[in-house]
mmCIF file with all atom_site columns, C-alpha atoms in Angstrom:
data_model
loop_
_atom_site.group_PDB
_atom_site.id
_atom_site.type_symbol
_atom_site.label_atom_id
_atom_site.label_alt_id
_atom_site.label_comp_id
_atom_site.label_asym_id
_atom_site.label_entity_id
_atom_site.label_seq_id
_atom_site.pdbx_PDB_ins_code
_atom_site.Cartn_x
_atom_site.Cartn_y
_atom_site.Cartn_z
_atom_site.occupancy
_atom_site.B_iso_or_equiv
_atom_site.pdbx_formal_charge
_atom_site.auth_seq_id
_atom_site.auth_comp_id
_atom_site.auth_asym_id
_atom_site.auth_atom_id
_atom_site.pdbx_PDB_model_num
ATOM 1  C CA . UNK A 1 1  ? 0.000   0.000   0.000   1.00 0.00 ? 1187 UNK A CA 1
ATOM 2  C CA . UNK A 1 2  ? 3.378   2.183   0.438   1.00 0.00 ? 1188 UNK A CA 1
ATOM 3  C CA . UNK A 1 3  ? 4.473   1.763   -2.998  1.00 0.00 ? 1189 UNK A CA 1
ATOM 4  C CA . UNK A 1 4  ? 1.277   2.101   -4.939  1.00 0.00 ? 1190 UNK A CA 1
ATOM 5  C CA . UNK A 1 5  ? -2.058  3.428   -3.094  1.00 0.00 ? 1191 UNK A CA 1
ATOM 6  C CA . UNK A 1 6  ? -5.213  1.537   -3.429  1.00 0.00 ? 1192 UNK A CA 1
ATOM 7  C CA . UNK A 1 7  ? -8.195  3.498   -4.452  1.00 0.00 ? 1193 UNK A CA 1
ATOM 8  C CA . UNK A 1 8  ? -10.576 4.499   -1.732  1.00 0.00 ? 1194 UNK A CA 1
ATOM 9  C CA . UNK A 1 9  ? -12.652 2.333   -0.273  1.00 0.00 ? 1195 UNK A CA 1
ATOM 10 C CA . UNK A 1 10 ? -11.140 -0.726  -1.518  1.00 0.00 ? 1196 UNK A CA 1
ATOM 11 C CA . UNK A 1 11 ? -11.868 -3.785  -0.615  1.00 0.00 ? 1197 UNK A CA 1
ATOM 12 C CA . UNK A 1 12 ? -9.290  -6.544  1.252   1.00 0.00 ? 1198 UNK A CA 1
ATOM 13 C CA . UNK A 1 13 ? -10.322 -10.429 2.059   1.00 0.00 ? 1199 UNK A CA 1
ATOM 14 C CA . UNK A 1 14 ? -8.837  -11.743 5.077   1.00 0.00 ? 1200 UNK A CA 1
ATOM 15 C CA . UNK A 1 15 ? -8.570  -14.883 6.851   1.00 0.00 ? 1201 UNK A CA 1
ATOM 16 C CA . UNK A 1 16 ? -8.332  -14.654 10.606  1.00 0.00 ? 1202 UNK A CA 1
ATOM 17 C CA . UNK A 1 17 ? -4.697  -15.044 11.028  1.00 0.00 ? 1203 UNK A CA 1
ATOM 18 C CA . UNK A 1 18 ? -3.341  -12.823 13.612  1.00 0.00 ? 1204 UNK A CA 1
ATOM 19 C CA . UNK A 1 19 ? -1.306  -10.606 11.235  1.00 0.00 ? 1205 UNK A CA 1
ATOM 20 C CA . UNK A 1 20 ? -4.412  -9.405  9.755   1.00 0.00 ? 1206 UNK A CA 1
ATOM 21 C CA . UNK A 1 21 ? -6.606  -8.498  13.419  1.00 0.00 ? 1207 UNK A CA 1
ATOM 22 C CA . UNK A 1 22 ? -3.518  -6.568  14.744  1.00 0.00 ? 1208 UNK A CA 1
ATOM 23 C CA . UNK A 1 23 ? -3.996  -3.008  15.752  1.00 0.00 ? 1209 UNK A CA 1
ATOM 24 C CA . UNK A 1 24 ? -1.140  -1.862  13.424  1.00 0.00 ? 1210 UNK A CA 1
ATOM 25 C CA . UNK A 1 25 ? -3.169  -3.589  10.394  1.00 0.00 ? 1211 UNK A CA 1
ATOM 26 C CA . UNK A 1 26 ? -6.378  -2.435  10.994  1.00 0.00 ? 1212 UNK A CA 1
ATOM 27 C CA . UNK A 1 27 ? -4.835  0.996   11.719  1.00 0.00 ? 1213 UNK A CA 1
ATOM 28 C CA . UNK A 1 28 ? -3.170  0.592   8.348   1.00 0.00 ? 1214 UNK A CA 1
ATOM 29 C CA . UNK A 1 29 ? -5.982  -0.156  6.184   1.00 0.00 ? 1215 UNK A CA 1
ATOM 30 C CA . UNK A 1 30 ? -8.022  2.448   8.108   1.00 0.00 ? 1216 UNK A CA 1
ATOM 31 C CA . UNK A 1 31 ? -5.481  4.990   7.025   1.00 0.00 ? 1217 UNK A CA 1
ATOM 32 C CA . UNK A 1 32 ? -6.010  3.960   3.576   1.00 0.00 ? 1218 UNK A CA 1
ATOM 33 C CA . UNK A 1 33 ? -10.053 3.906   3.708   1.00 0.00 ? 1219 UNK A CA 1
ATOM 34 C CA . UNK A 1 34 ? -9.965  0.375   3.091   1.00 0.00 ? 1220 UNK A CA 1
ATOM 35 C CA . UNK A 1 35 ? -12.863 -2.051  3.655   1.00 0.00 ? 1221 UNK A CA 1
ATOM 36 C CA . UNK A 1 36 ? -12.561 -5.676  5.972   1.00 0.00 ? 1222 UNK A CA 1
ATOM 37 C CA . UNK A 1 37 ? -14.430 -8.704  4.661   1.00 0.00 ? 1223 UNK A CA 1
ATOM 38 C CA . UNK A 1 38 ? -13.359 -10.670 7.455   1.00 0.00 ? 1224 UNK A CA 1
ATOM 39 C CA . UNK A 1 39 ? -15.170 -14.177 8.017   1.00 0.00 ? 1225 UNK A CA 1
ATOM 40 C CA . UNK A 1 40 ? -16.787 -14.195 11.585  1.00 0.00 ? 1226 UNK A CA 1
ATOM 41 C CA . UNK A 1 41 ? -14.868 -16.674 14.196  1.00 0.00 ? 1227 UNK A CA 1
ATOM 42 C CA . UNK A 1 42 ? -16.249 -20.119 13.999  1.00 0.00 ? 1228 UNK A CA 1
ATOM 43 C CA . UNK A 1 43 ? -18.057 -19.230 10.831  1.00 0.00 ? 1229 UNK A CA 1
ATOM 44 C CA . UNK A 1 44 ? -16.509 -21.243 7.999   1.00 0.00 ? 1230 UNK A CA 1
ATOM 45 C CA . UNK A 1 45 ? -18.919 -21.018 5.559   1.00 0.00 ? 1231 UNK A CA 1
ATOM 46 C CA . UNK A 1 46 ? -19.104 -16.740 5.773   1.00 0.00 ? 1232 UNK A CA 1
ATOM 47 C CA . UNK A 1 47 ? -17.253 -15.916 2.959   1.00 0.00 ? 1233 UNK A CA 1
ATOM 48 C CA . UNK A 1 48 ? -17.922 -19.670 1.082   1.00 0.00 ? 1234 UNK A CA 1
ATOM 49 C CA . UNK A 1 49 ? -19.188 -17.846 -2.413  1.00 0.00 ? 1235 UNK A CA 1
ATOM 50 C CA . UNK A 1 50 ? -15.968 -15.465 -2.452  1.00 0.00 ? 1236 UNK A CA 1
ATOM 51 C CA . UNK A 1 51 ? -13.878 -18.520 -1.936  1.00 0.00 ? 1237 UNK A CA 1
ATOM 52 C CA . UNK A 1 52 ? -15.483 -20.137 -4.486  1.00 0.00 ? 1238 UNK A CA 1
ATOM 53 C CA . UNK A 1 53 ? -15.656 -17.375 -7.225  1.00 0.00 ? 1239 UNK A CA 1
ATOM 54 C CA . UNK A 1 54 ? -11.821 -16.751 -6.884  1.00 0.00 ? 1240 UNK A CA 1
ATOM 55 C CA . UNK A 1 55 ? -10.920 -20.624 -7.082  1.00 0.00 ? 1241 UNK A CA 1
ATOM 56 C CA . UNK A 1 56 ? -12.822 -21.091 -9.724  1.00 0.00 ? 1242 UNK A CA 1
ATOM 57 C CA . UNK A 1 57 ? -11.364 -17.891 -11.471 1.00 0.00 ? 1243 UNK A CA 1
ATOM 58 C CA . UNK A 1 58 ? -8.018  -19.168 -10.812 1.00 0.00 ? 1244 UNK A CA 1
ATOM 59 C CA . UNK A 1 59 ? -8.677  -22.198 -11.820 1.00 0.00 ? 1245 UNK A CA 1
ATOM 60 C CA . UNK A 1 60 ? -10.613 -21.329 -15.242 1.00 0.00 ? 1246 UNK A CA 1
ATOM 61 C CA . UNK A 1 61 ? -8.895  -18.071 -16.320 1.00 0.00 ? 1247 UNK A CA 1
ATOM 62 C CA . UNK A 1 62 ? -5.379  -17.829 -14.724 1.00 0.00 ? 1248 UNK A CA 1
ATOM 63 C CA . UNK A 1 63 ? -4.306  -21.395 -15.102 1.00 0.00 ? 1249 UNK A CA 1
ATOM 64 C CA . UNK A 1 64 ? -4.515  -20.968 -18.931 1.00 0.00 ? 1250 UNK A CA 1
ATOM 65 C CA . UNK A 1 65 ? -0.950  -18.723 -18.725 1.00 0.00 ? 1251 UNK A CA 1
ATOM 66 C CA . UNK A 1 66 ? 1.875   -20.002 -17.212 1.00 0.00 ? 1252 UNK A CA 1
ATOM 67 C CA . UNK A 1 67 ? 2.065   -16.671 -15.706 1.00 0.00 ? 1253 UNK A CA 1
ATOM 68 C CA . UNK A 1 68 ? -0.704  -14.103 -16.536 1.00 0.00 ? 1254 UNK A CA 1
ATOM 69 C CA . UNK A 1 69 ? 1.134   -10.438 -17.162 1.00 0.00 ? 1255 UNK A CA 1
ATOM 70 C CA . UNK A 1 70 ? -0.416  -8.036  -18.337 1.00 0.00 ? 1256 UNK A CA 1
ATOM 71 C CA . UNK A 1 71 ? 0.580   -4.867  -20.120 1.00 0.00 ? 1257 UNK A CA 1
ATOM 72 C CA . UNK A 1 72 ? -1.424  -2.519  -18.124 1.00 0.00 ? 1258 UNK A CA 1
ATOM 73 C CA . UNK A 1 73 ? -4.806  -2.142  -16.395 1.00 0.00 ? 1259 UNK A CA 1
ATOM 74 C CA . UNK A 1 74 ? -6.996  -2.030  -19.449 1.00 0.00 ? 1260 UNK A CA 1
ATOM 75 C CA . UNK A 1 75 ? -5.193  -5.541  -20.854 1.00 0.00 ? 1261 UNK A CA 1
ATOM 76 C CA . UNK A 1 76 ? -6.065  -6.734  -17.704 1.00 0.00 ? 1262 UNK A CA 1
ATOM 77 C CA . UNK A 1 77 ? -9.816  -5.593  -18.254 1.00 0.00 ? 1263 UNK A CA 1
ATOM 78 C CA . UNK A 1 78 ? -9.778  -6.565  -21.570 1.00 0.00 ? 1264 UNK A CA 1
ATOM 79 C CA . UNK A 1 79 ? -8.602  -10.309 -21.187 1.00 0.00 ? 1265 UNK A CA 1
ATOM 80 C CA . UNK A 1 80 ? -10.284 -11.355 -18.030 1.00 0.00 ? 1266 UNK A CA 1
ATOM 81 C CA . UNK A 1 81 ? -13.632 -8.571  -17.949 1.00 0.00 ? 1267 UNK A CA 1
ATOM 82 C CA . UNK A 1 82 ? -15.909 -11.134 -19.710 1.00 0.00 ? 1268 UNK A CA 1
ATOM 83 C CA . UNK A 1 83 ? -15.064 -13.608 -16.881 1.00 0.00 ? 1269 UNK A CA 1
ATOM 84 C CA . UNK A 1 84 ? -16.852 -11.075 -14.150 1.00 0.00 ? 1270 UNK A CA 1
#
């Protein structure tokens, strides 16, 4: 977040490790507007159809490269937009 700064109000997924529930974390993305999405504890199944989405992306559009570069944001957009 140092070397390039996320737009507003972005979103991060975390798991509940204890890296990403530390004050200096939280204080971090608050500095940067950012938004949690944070599966409750002892809720395994909270964030089950973001898990899913993202394997299944990985799995269907990102496994096709050996490693997906792109050029620049709009190649990006351009390649994997009809997936979303």
């Amino acid at each position: 977040m140092r070397a390039q700064p996320p737009t507003p109000e972005f979103i991060t997924h975390l798991d509940r490790g204890g890296q990403y529930c530390g004050n200096a974390y939280r204080a971090l993305l608050h500095q940067h507007r950012a938004l949690r999405s944070q599966s409750r504890r002892g809720d395994c199944y909270d964030n089950a159809q973001a898990e899913s989405l993202w394997s299944r992306f990985k799995t269907e559009e990102l496994e096709r490269w050996e490693w997906p570069v792109f050029a620049d944001l709009a190649d990006a957009r351009l390649t994997l937009g009809p997936y979303f």
